[in-house]
Amino acid sequence: MLLTAGCAGPAARYRGDGSVRETTEWDRIRLESLRLSMLWQLHPRTARRIHDRILSGEQLERLLDDLEALRISPRTRAVLTKVPSADEAWELSERLPQLGIEFRMASDPGYPAGLAEIPDPPPFLFRRGGCWDAGWPRPVIGIIGSRAASRSGREIARTLARDLALSGATIVSGLARGIDAEAHHGALAADGCTIGVLGAGLDVVYPPEHESLQSRMLAAGGIVSEFPPGTPPLPLHFPRRNRILAALVDVLVVVEGTEKSGARSTVDHALDQGREVLAVPRDPVIPGSALPNRLLYEGALPALSAREVIEAAGAGDALSAPRSLRESTRFGTRRPTRGGTDSTVIGADTAKICSAARADTNRSTDPGSPAETHPGDPNPSPPAPDAPADLKAQVRRCLDTGPRGLAELSASLSAPIAALQAALSELEVLGWVLRDQGRYRRR
């Protein structure tokens, strides 16, 4: 069985180990690409270089015979000597349909556009599920957090995913224990679309107790991986998984996590890729509160309900969204205000965190800024303005060259994230800047 119906080409013979099979030139390219993809130990950048040469008409076997011409390190050359045989690739191509798995190259239709824009994009993807060809409902929201999640964190992740799915969003997570699993369950509870990004082969159920969850996801969404079938879930695979997860989403929401966790890795990838990152304010006594609260301190927007997430995704005014979104759950309790009207609160501790985070977005984090005061100072400096005029001008000039993500602007202008958030907010209100899928551009 051929890998897929490709464009017709001149007849060619693809010789395996002692066998000869008739294929088109396009099928030869796909088969050699599959063979290369089976070497999951190969760095994506090197795999992409070799794959580009295969696409240009060179044969993999000849490339492997002259590894020195590829200008790669001795260690990489040693890895390439372990490329599976042609027959092994052919056998996998016949087994993929039986597993319900599709093989996609970066040049294929349906390869996620967001992946093509990141550093070292995966040249190959394996996907499984029923939502690929029809496209995912937008916006696409990533929800991530700790494996060893708190009870409240699990409830928040499930509730947020459910409310977002009811509003029509697609939920993406990593199918791990804890927050990931709750996000997938929440989307499924709303009959929504949910995608799992794996750090193993798609025929490997990990963790084992998620077999039922994964089966339900295949009917309501799908799973995806850059690793071929049979690849074990090794720790070194998950940073690679995280960059794909970040690239697939419009907005990333952090529920729980430590500052040195895999969730932090995903956040860093998302910021580098220009995605909007939100965090759920958490009580500091919760072990997993460190990462979301740190992100809020650094200027991330608070995710108090599905409404804020949808607004951050630029998917329209939440007030005109479906009823389910307007009445989405806020993470806390409701009590009357002094005026007798209902007001949603999130608890004293997390309210303080939110207040501190919002205050931080309105001042420079430079310890030498004019807003800094010291105990006993008889003439404290006046508070700094929300955003200096010169910073706003710098932002406008930077955006003249094209859309930029928050992390890109921070690096280009050497400006703190918090100060940039304030400047961009003012520019949006003035109508000079537009936020689109986590990136900012001039109107």
Tab-separated table of C-alpha atoms in Angstrom:
chain	number	residue	atom	x	y	z
A	1	MET	CA	0.000	0.000	0.000
A	2	LEU	CA	1.317	3.454	-0.890
A	3	LEU	CA	1.618	6.148	1.752
A	4	THR	CA	-0.892	8.485	0.186
A	5	ALA	CA	-2.295	9.435	-3.162
A	6	GLY	CA	0.271	11.874	-4.490
A	7	CYS	CA	0.728	13.674	-7.755
A	8	ALA	CA	1.605	11.509	-10.676
A	9	GLY	CA	5.225	11.340	-11.737
A	10	PRO	CA	7.512	9.271	-13.910
A	11	ALA	CA	7.632	5.608	-13.011
A	12	ALA	CA	10.534	4.687	-10.767
A	13	ARG	CA	11.811	1.575	-9.067
A	14	TYR	CA	12.372	1.776	-5.348
A	15	ARG	CA	14.764	-0.997	-4.337
A	16	GLY	CA	14.666	-2.225	-0.780
A	17	ASP	CA	16.744	-4.984	0.774
A	18	GLY	CA	16.540	-7.534	-2.027
A	19	SER	CA	13.115	-6.402	-3.240
A	20	VAL	CA	11.929	-4.224	-6.104
A	21	ARG	CA	8.631	-2.338	-6.115
A	22	GLU	CA	7.039	-0.089	-8.722
A	23	THR	CA	6.244	3.427	-7.478
A	24	THR	CA	5.916	6.924	-8.831
A	25	GLU	CA	8.646	9.442	-8.129
A	26	TRP	CA	6.344	11.145	-5.626
A	27	ASP	CA	5.802	7.891	-3.753
A	28	ARG	CA	9.559	7.357	-3.648
A	29	ILE	CA	9.964	10.777	-2.041
A	30	ARG	CA	7.300	10.036	0.553
A	31	LEU	CA	8.705	6.611	1.326
A	32	GLU	CA	12.209	7.974	1.793
A	33	SER	CA	10.771	10.753	3.950
A	34	LEU	CA	9.011	8.190	6.116
A	35	ARG	CA	12.247	6.259	6.391
A	36	LEU	CA	14.048	9.387	7.595
A	37	SER	CA	11.239	10.195	10.048
A	38	MET	CA	11.708	6.809	11.715
A	39	LEU	CA	15.091	8.004	12.995
A	40	TRP	CA	13.562	9.955	15.883
A	41	GLN	CA	16.988	10.512	17.484
A	42	LEU	CA	17.853	12.937	14.657
A	43	HIS	CA	17.598	16.650	15.441
A	44	PRO	CA	14.720	18.291	13.507
A	45	ARG	CA	17.085	20.823	11.922
A	46	THR	CA	19.279	18.093	10.430
A	47	ALA	CA	16.249	16.072	9.354
A	48	ARG	CA	14.862	19.155	7.613
A	49	ARG	CA	18.123	19.739	5.698
A	50	ILE	CA	18.211	16.169	4.443
A	51	HIS	CA	14.507	16.184	3.649
A	52	ASP	CA	14.866	19.336	1.550
A	53	ARG	CA	17.428	17.521	-0.578
A	54	ILE	CA	15.113	14.523	-0.936
A	55	LEU	CA	12.363	16.875	-2.120
A	56	SER	CA	14.753	18.330	-4.687
A	57	GLY	CA	15.202	14.876	-6.220
A	58	GLU	CA	18.231	13.442	-4.435
A	59	GLN	CA	17.998	9.879	-3.177
A	60	LEU	CA	18.396	9.177	0.517
A	61	GLU	CA	20.716	6.231	-0.100
A	62	ARG	CA	23.183	8.417	-1.982
A	63	LEU	CA	23.065	11.061	0.716
A	64	LEU	CA	23.827	8.436	3.344
A	65	ASP	CA	26.764	7.184	1.297
A	66	ASP	CA	28.387	10.622	1.428
A	67	LEU	CA	27.683	11.934	4.925
A	68	GLU	CA	30.757	14.154	4.942
A	69	ALA	CA	29.204	16.238	2.163
A	70	LEU	CA	26.330	17.105	4.519
A	71	ARG	CA	28.744	18.988	6.813
A	72	ILE	CA	27.392	17.482	9.995
A	73	SER	CA	29.092	16.556	13.248
A	74	PRO	CA	30.609	13.097	13.834
A	75	ARG	CA	27.905	12.446	16.424
A	76	THR	CA	25.132	13.177	13.911
A	77	ARG	CA	26.854	11.021	11.311
A	78	ALA	CA	26.830	8.169	13.817
A	79	VAL	CA	23.088	8.654	14.296
A	80	LEU	CA	22.483	8.605	10.536
A	81	THR	CA	24.167	5.222	10.213
A	82	LYS	CA	21.145	3.850	12.094
A	83	VAL	CA	18.541	4.908	9.532
A	84	PRO	CA	15.985	2.068	9.185
A	85	SER	CA	16.043	0.068	5.995
A	86	ALA	CA	13.806	0.696	2.998
A	87	ASP	CA	11.849	-2.466	3.757
A	88	GLU	CA	11.193	-1.301	7.317
A	89	ALA	CA	9.822	1.966	5.960
A	90	TRP	CA	7.622	0.109	3.488
A	91	GLU	CA	6.262	-2.135	6.239
A	92	LEU	CA	5.468	0.914	8.380
A	93	SER	CA	3.695	2.572	5.438
A	94	GLU	CA	1.407	-0.459	5.204
A	95	ARG	CA	0.836	-0.552	8.966
A	96	LEU	CA	-0.077	3.123	9.365
A	97	PRO	CA	-3.622	2.790	7.921
A	98	GLN	CA	-4.239	-0.173	10.222
A	99	LEU	CA	-3.293	2.025	13.177
A	100	GLY	CA	-5.429	4.894	11.893
A	101	ILE	CA	-2.321	7.089	11.665
A	102	GLU	CA	-1.565	9.542	8.860
A	103	PHE	CA	1.942	10.649	7.873
A	104	ARG	CA	2.409	14.267	6.832
A	105	MET	CA	5.405	16.200	5.532
A	106	ALA	CA	5.889	19.927	6.053
A	107	SER	CA	5.206	20.448	2.342
A	108	ASP	CA	1.816	18.697	2.504
A	109	PRO	CA	-1.569	20.436	2.599
A	110	GLY	CA	-2.928	20.309	6.118
A	111	TYR	CA	0.446	20.791	7.802
A	112	PRO	CA	-0.325	23.318	10.581
A	113	ALA	CA	0.657	26.807	9.450
A	114	GLY	CA	1.814	27.793	12.928
A	115	LEU	CA	4.472	25.098	12.913
A	116	ALA	CA	6.092	26.373	9.741
A	117	GLU	CA	6.886	29.687	11.456
A	118	ILE	CA	8.861	28.355	14.432
A	119	PRO	CA	12.594	27.649	14.749
A	120	ASP	CA	13.417	24.044	13.822
A	121	PRO	CA	9.880	23.033	12.768
A	122	PRO	CA	9.281	19.285	12.575
A	123	PRO	CA	9.691	18.179	8.947
A	124	PHE	CA	7.313	15.277	9.593
A	125	LEU	CA	4.170	14.771	11.646
A	126	PHE	CA	2.074	11.760	12.539
A	127	ARG	CA	-1.564	12.472	13.236
A	128	ARG	CA	-4.595	10.482	14.263
A	129	GLY	CA	-8.240	11.431	14.705
A	130	GLY	CA	-11.218	12.782	12.838
A	131	CYS	CA	-10.846	16.575	12.842
A	132	TRP	CA	-7.817	17.205	10.668
A	133	ASP	CA	-9.215	17.702	7.194
A	134	ALA	CA	-12.180	19.822	8.306
A	135	GLY	CA	-9.920	22.166	10.298
A	136	TRP	CA	-10.138	23.061	13.961
A	137	PRO	CA	-12.705	25.481	15.368
A	138	ARG	CA	-10.953	28.733	16.298
A	139	PRO	CA	-9.650	30.135	18.483
A	140	VAL	CA	-7.268	27.369	19.516
A	141	ILE	CA	-6.497	27.544	23.234
A	142	GLY	CA	-3.728	25.668	25.029
A	143	ILE	CA	-4.253	24.789	28.701
A	144	ILE	CA	-1.239	23.463	30.608
A	145	GLY	CA	0.002	22.855	34.137
A	146	SER	CA	1.362	20.405	36.661
A	147	ARG	CA	1.073	16.648	36.505
A	148	ALA	CA	0.833	16.578	40.311
A	149	ALA	CA	-1.961	19.137	40.260
A	150	SER	CA	-3.958	20.353	43.231
A	151	ARG	CA	-7.650	19.584	43.484
A	152	SER	CA	-8.564	23.205	42.817
A	153	GLY	CA	-6.196	23.310	39.848
A	154	ARG	CA	-7.894	20.280	38.331
A	155	GLU	CA	-11.310	21.846	38.794
A	156	ILE	CA	-10.175	25.110	37.223
A	157	ALA	CA	-8.640	23.373	34.205
A	158	ARG	CA	-11.738	21.263	33.572
A	159	THR	CA	-14.151	24.160	34.038
A	160	LEU	CA	-12.154	26.558	31.885
A	161	ALA	CA	-11.800	24.009	29.080
A	162	ARG	CA	-15.516	23.233	29.212
A	163	ASP	CA	-16.528	26.896	29.029
A	164	LEU	CA	-14.093	27.583	26.200
A	165	ALA	CA	-15.303	24.551	24.256
A	166	LEU	CA	-18.908	25.678	24.734
A	167	SER	CA	-17.909	28.991	23.157
A	168	GLY	CA	-16.565	27.123	20.124
A	169	ALA	CA	-12.837	27.021	20.903
A	170	THR	CA	-10.514	24.062	20.323
A	171	ILE	CA	-8.605	22.910	23.417
A	172	VAL	CA	-5.001	21.738	23.061
A	173	SER	CA	-2.912	20.100	25.775
A	174	GLY	CA	-0.317	17.384	26.278
A	175	LEU	CA	-2.420	14.380	27.411
A	176	ALA	CA	-0.311	14.093	30.566
A	177	ARG	CA	-1.616	13.462	34.057
A	178	GLY	CA	-3.042	16.345	36.050
A	179	ILE	CA	-3.952	19.627	34.372
A	180	ASP	CA	-3.564	18.287	30.813
A	181	ALA	CA	-6.016	15.453	31.363
A	182	GLU	CA	-8.554	17.736	33.048
A	183	ALA	CA	-8.403	20.156	30.117
A	184	HIS	CA	-9.161	17.346	27.677
A	185	HIS	CA	-11.977	16.030	29.897
A	186	GLY	CA	-13.512	19.507	30.138
A	187	ALA	CA	-13.578	19.930	26.367
A	188	LEU	CA	-15.119	16.491	25.904
A	189	ALA	CA	-17.792	17.281	28.508
A	190	ALA	CA	-18.901	20.140	26.247
A	191	ASP	CA	-18.774	17.948	23.113
A	192	GLY	CA	-15.910	20.142	21.936
A	193	CYS	CA	-12.822	19.541	19.846
A	194	THR	CA	-9.639	18.733	21.774
A	195	ILE	CA	-6.142	17.927	20.505
A	196	GLY	CA	-3.397	16.067	22.372
A	197	VAL	CA	0.276	16.657	21.531
A	198	LEU	CA	2.358	13.621	22.461
A	199	GLY	CA	5.997	13.053	23.285
A	200	ALA	CA	5.827	9.472	22.037
A	201	GLY	CA	4.515	7.455	19.112
A	202	LEU	CA	0.767	7.667	18.535
A	203	ASP	CA	0.388	3.929	19.130
A	204	VAL	CA	1.845	4.315	22.633
A	205	VAL	CA	-0.729	5.125	25.327
A	206	TYR	CA	1.019	7.233	27.946
A	207	PRO	CA	0.245	7.328	30.747
A	208	PRO	CA	-1.450	3.903	30.509
A	209	GLU	CA	-4.533	4.998	32.456
A	210	HIS	CA	-5.408	7.466	29.678
A	211	GLU	CA	-6.386	4.783	27.171
A	212	SER	CA	-10.102	5.566	27.502
A	213	LEU	CA	-9.500	9.334	27.385
A	214	GLN	CA	-7.354	9.016	24.274
A	215	SER	CA	-10.006	6.901	22.552
A	216	ARG	CA	-12.670	9.534	23.234
A	217	MET	CA	-10.380	12.267	21.936
A	218	LEU	CA	-9.911	10.466	18.625
A	219	ALA	CA	-13.636	10.799	17.957
A	220	ALA	CA	-13.857	14.437	19.080
A	221	GLY	CA	-10.504	15.768	17.926
A	222	GLY	CA	-7.211	14.007	17.571
A	223	ILE	CA	-3.634	13.441	18.653
A	224	VAL	CA	-0.393	14.460	16.967
A	225	SER	CA	3.321	13.759	17.362
A	226	GLU	CA	6.564	14.222	15.459
A	227	PHE	CA	7.684	10.807	16.720
A	228	PRO	CA	6.992	7.662	14.667
A	229	PRO	CA	4.904	4.748	15.965
A	230	GLY	CA	6.681	2.703	18.585
A	231	THR	CA	8.702	5.616	20.006
A	232	PRO	CA	8.774	5.447	23.833
A	233	PRO	CA	7.891	8.492	26.000
A	234	LEU	CA	11.439	9.429	27.014
A	235	PRO	CA	12.024	12.597	29.105
A	236	LEU	CA	14.075	14.221	26.335
A	237	HIS	CA	11.056	14.064	24.001
A	238	PHE	CA	8.854	16.414	26.007
A	239	PRO	CA	10.719	19.691	25.367
A	240	ARG	CA	10.323	18.923	21.653
A	241	ARG	CA	6.643	18.176	22.258
A	242	ASN	CA	6.242	21.488	24.096
A	243	ARG	CA	7.402	23.617	21.165
A	244	ILE	CA	4.782	21.970	18.933
A	245	LEU	CA	2.030	22.493	21.495
A	246	ALA	CA	2.904	26.192	21.769
A	247	ALA	CA	2.955	26.618	17.990
A	248	LEU	CA	-0.500	25.103	17.500
A	249	VAL	CA	-2.354	27.533	19.777
A	250	ASP	CA	-3.516	31.125	19.535
A	251	VAL	CA	-3.420	31.609	23.311
A	252	LEU	CA	-1.730	29.609	26.079
A	253	VAL	CA	-3.234	29.457	29.594
A	254	VAL	CA	-1.140	28.324	32.572
A	255	VAL	CA	-3.126	26.903	35.497
A	256	GLU	CA	-0.368	25.506	37.730
A	257	GLY	CA	3.324	24.726	37.600
A	258	THR	CA	6.734	25.352	39.097
A	259	GLU	CA	9.218	27.792	37.641
A	260	LYS	CA	11.422	24.941	36.381
A	261	SER	CA	8.687	22.682	35.044
A	262	GLY	CA	7.739	21.507	31.586
A	263	ALA	CA	4.969	24.101	31.668
A	264	ARG	CA	7.651	26.794	31.939
A	265	SER	CA	9.309	25.325	28.851
A	266	THR	CA	6.029	25.560	26.939
A	267	VAL	CA	5.543	29.161	28.081
A	268	ASP	CA	9.014	30.111	26.849
A	269	HIS	CA	8.298	28.559	23.455
A	270	ALA	CA	4.953	30.380	23.275
A	271	LEU	CA	6.528	33.751	24.055
A	272	ASP	CA	9.302	33.180	21.534
A	273	GLN	CA	6.649	32.351	18.939
A	274	GLY	CA	4.621	35.493	19.668
A	275	ARG	CA	1.689	33.740	21.330
A	276	GLU	CA	-0.382	35.411	24.033
A	277	VAL	CA	0.174	33.830	27.471
A	278	LEU	CA	-2.375	34.088	30.281
A	279	ALA	CA	-2.161	32.739	33.826
A	280	VAL	CA	-4.751	31.794	36.434
A	281	PRO	CA	-4.063	33.640	39.727
A	282	ARG	CA	-3.489	31.063	42.471
A	283	ASP	CA	-3.222	31.069	46.248
A	284	PRO	CA	0.509	31.216	47.108
A	285	VAL	CA	0.191	28.296	49.547
A	286	ILE	CA	-0.596	25.933	46.645
A	287	PRO	CA	2.630	24.233	45.479
A	288	GLY	CA	1.803	24.799	41.819
A	289	SER	CA	1.116	28.520	42.241
A	290	ALA	CA	4.709	29.615	41.597
A	291	LEU	CA	4.629	29.652	37.793
A	292	PRO	CA	1.242	31.325	37.147
A	293	ASN	CA	1.857	33.939	39.829
A	294	ARG	CA	5.348	34.645	38.493
A	295	LEU	CA	3.909	35.109	35.001
A	296	LEU	CA	1.320	37.534	36.358
A	297	TYR	CA	4.062	39.481	38.117
A	298	GLU	CA	5.982	39.639	34.840
A	299	GLY	CA	2.977	41.076	33.029
A	300	ALA	CA	0.877	38.145	31.822
A	301	LEU	CA	-2.854	38.785	31.580
A	302	PRO	CA	-4.959	37.078	34.277
A	303	ALA	CA	-7.301	34.315	33.119
A	304	LEU	CA	-10.245	34.695	35.475
A	305	SER	CA	-12.739	32.991	33.170
A	306	ALA	CA	-13.241	31.897	29.578
A	307	ARG	CA	-14.212	35.471	28.741
A	308	GLU	CA	-10.705	36.870	29.281
A	309	VAL	CA	-9.169	34.041	27.290
A	310	ILE	CA	-11.459	34.570	24.304
A	311	GLU	CA	-10.777	38.311	24.383
A	312	ALA	CA	-7.018	37.687	24.468
A	313	ALA	CA	-7.381	35.453	21.424
A	314	GLY	CA	-8.867	38.377	19.511
A	315	ALA	CA	-11.901	36.276	18.662
A	316	GLY	CA	-14.372	39.117	19.023
A	317	ASP	CA	-16.153	40.876	21.836
A	318	ALA	CA	-17.020	38.374	24.545
A	319	LEU	CA	-20.214	40.330	25.261
A	320	SER	CA	-21.552	39.326	21.853
A	321	ALA	CA	-20.367	35.739	22.241
A	322	PRO	CA	-22.719	32.804	22.842
A	323	ARG	CA	-24.695	32.749	26.062
A	324	SER	CA	-22.491	29.996	27.462
A	325	LEU	CA	-19.451	32.269	27.249
A	326	ARG	CA	-21.108	35.346	28.742
A	327	GLU	CA	-22.080	33.226	31.741
A	328	SER	CA	-18.813	31.316	31.939
A	329	THR	CA	-17.596	30.269	35.347
A	330	ARG	CA	-15.273	32.589	37.200
A	331	PHE	CA	-12.796	30.932	39.499
A	332	GLY	CA	-14.109	31.814	42.936
A	333	THR	CA	-17.321	32.697	44.757
A	334	ARG	CA	-20.072	35.239	44.201
A	335	ARG	CA	-21.272	37.657	46.855
A	336	PRO	CA	-23.248	40.915	46.826
A	337	THR	CA	-21.407	44.228	46.817
A	338	ARG	CA	-22.263	47.166	49.065
A	339	GLY	CA	-24.559	48.465	46.347
A	340	GLY	CA	-26.554	45.251	46.326
A	341	THR	CA	-25.384	43.970	42.929
A	342	ASP	CA	-23.556	40.713	42.362
A	343	SER	CA	-19.792	40.817	42.037
A	344	THR	CA	-17.478	37.936	41.318
A	345	VAL	CA	-14.467	37.588	43.588
A	346	ILE	CA	-11.637	35.102	43.543
A	347	GLY	CA	-10.691	34.958	47.206
A	348	ALA	CA	-8.600	37.352	49.257
A	349	ASP	CA	-5.207	35.864	48.517
A	350	THR	CA	-5.615	35.538	44.779
A	351	ALA	CA	-7.313	38.914	44.591
A	352	LYS	CA	-4.166	40.437	46.073
A	353	ILE	CA	-2.084	38.632	43.477
A	354	CYS	CA	-4.295	39.925	40.657
A	355	SER	CA	-4.103	43.431	42.052
A	356	ALA	CA	-0.328	43.241	42.251
A	357	ALA	CA	-0.124	41.871	38.729
A	358	ARG	CA	-2.300	44.643	37.330
A	359	ALA	CA	-0.284	47.260	39.203
A	360	ASP	CA	2.884	45.769	37.786
A	361	THR	CA	1.639	46.251	34.235
A	362	ASN	CA	1.355	49.979	34.920
A	363	ARG	CA	4.919	50.603	36.028
A	364	SER	CA	8.412	49.898	34.833
A	365	THR	CA	10.152	46.969	36.483
A	366	ASP	CA	13.493	48.771	36.226
A	367	PRO	CA	14.720	49.046	39.838
A	368	GLY	CA	16.154	52.459	39.015
A	369	SER	CA	12.923	53.906	37.639
A	370	PRO	CA	11.551	57.199	39.013
A	371	ALA	CA	8.662	55.351	40.651
A	372	GLU	CA	11.001	53.653	43.105
A	373	THR	CA	10.731	54.926	46.684
A	374	HIS	CA	12.606	54.052	49.836
A	375	PRO	CA	11.403	53.987	53.448
A	376	GLY	CA	11.981	57.355	55.068
A	377	ASP	CA	12.444	59.230	51.795
A	378	PRO	CA	10.998	62.711	52.515
A	379	ASN	CA	10.548	63.523	48.820
A	380	PRO	CA	9.467	60.387	47.020
A	381	SER	CA	9.368	60.618	43.260
A	382	PRO	CA	5.934	60.769	41.657
A	383	PRO	CA	4.604	57.513	40.170
A	384	ALA	CA	5.739	56.772	36.649
A	385	PRO	CA	3.107	57.229	33.928
A	386	ASP	CA	1.336	54.157	32.571
A	387	ALA	CA	3.590	54.084	29.527
A	388	PRO	CA	6.268	56.635	28.572
A	389	ALA	CA	5.579	58.470	25.332
A	390	ASP	CA	8.995	57.542	23.974
A	391	LEU	CA	8.297	53.836	24.538
A	392	LYS	CA	4.994	54.109	22.694
A	393	ALA	CA	6.784	55.810	19.824
A	394	GLN	CA	9.432	53.077	19.785
A	395	VAL	CA	6.732	50.413	19.676
A	396	ARG	CA	5.016	52.109	16.734
A	397	ARG	CA	8.291	52.376	14.811
A	398	CYS	CA	9.101	48.735	15.514
A	399	LEU	CA	5.683	47.621	14.285
A	400	ASP	CA	6.193	49.599	11.071
A	401	THR	CA	8.466	46.743	9.946
A	402	GLY	CA	5.784	44.092	10.517
A	403	PRO	CA	3.768	42.258	13.203
A	404	ARG	CA	5.590	41.370	16.416
A	405	GLY	CA	4.888	39.234	19.464
A	406	LEU	CA	5.335	40.573	22.982
A	407	ALA	CA	8.601	38.695	23.509
A	408	GLU	CA	9.962	39.951	20.174
A	409	LEU	CA	9.146	43.553	21.082
A	410	SER	CA	10.772	43.157	24.483
A	411	ALA	CA	13.960	41.814	22.916
A	412	SER	CA	14.046	44.403	20.120
A	413	LEU	CA	13.449	47.402	22.388
A	414	SER	CA	15.186	46.081	25.537
A	415	ALA	CA	12.009	46.999	27.398
A	416	PRO	CA	10.363	45.172	30.329
A	417	ILE	CA	7.314	43.067	29.479
A	418	ALA	CA	5.190	44.971	32.002
A	419	ALA	CA	6.002	48.376	30.499
A	420	LEU	CA	5.321	47.058	26.999
A	421	GLN	CA	1.940	45.672	28.089
A	422	ALA	CA	0.962	49.134	29.341
A	423	ALA	CA	2.190	50.849	26.169
A	424	LEU	CA	0.423	48.394	23.885
A	425	SER	CA	-2.825	48.688	25.851
A	426	GLU	CA	-2.795	52.465	25.413
A	427	LEU	CA	-1.958	52.187	21.717
A	428	GLU	CA	-4.852	49.735	21.253
A	429	VAL	CA	-7.264	52.136	22.934
A	430	LEU	CA	-6.015	54.969	20.713
A	431	GLY	CA	-6.590	52.817	17.649
A	432	TRP	CA	-2.953	52.769	16.527
A	433	VAL	CA	-2.253	49.100	17.231
A	434	LEU	CA	-4.250	45.933	16.641
A	435	ARG	CA	-3.705	42.617	18.412
A	436	ASP	CA	-4.194	39.621	16.138
A	437	GLN	CA	-3.663	36.017	17.304
A	438	GLY	CA	-1.099	36.933	19.929
A	439	ARG	CA	0.835	39.376	17.722
A	440	TYR	CA	0.637	43.147	17.440
A	441	ARG	CA	0.534	45.168	14.224
A	442	ARG	CA	-0.087	48.729	13.088
A	443	ARG	CA	-3.620	49.577	12.016
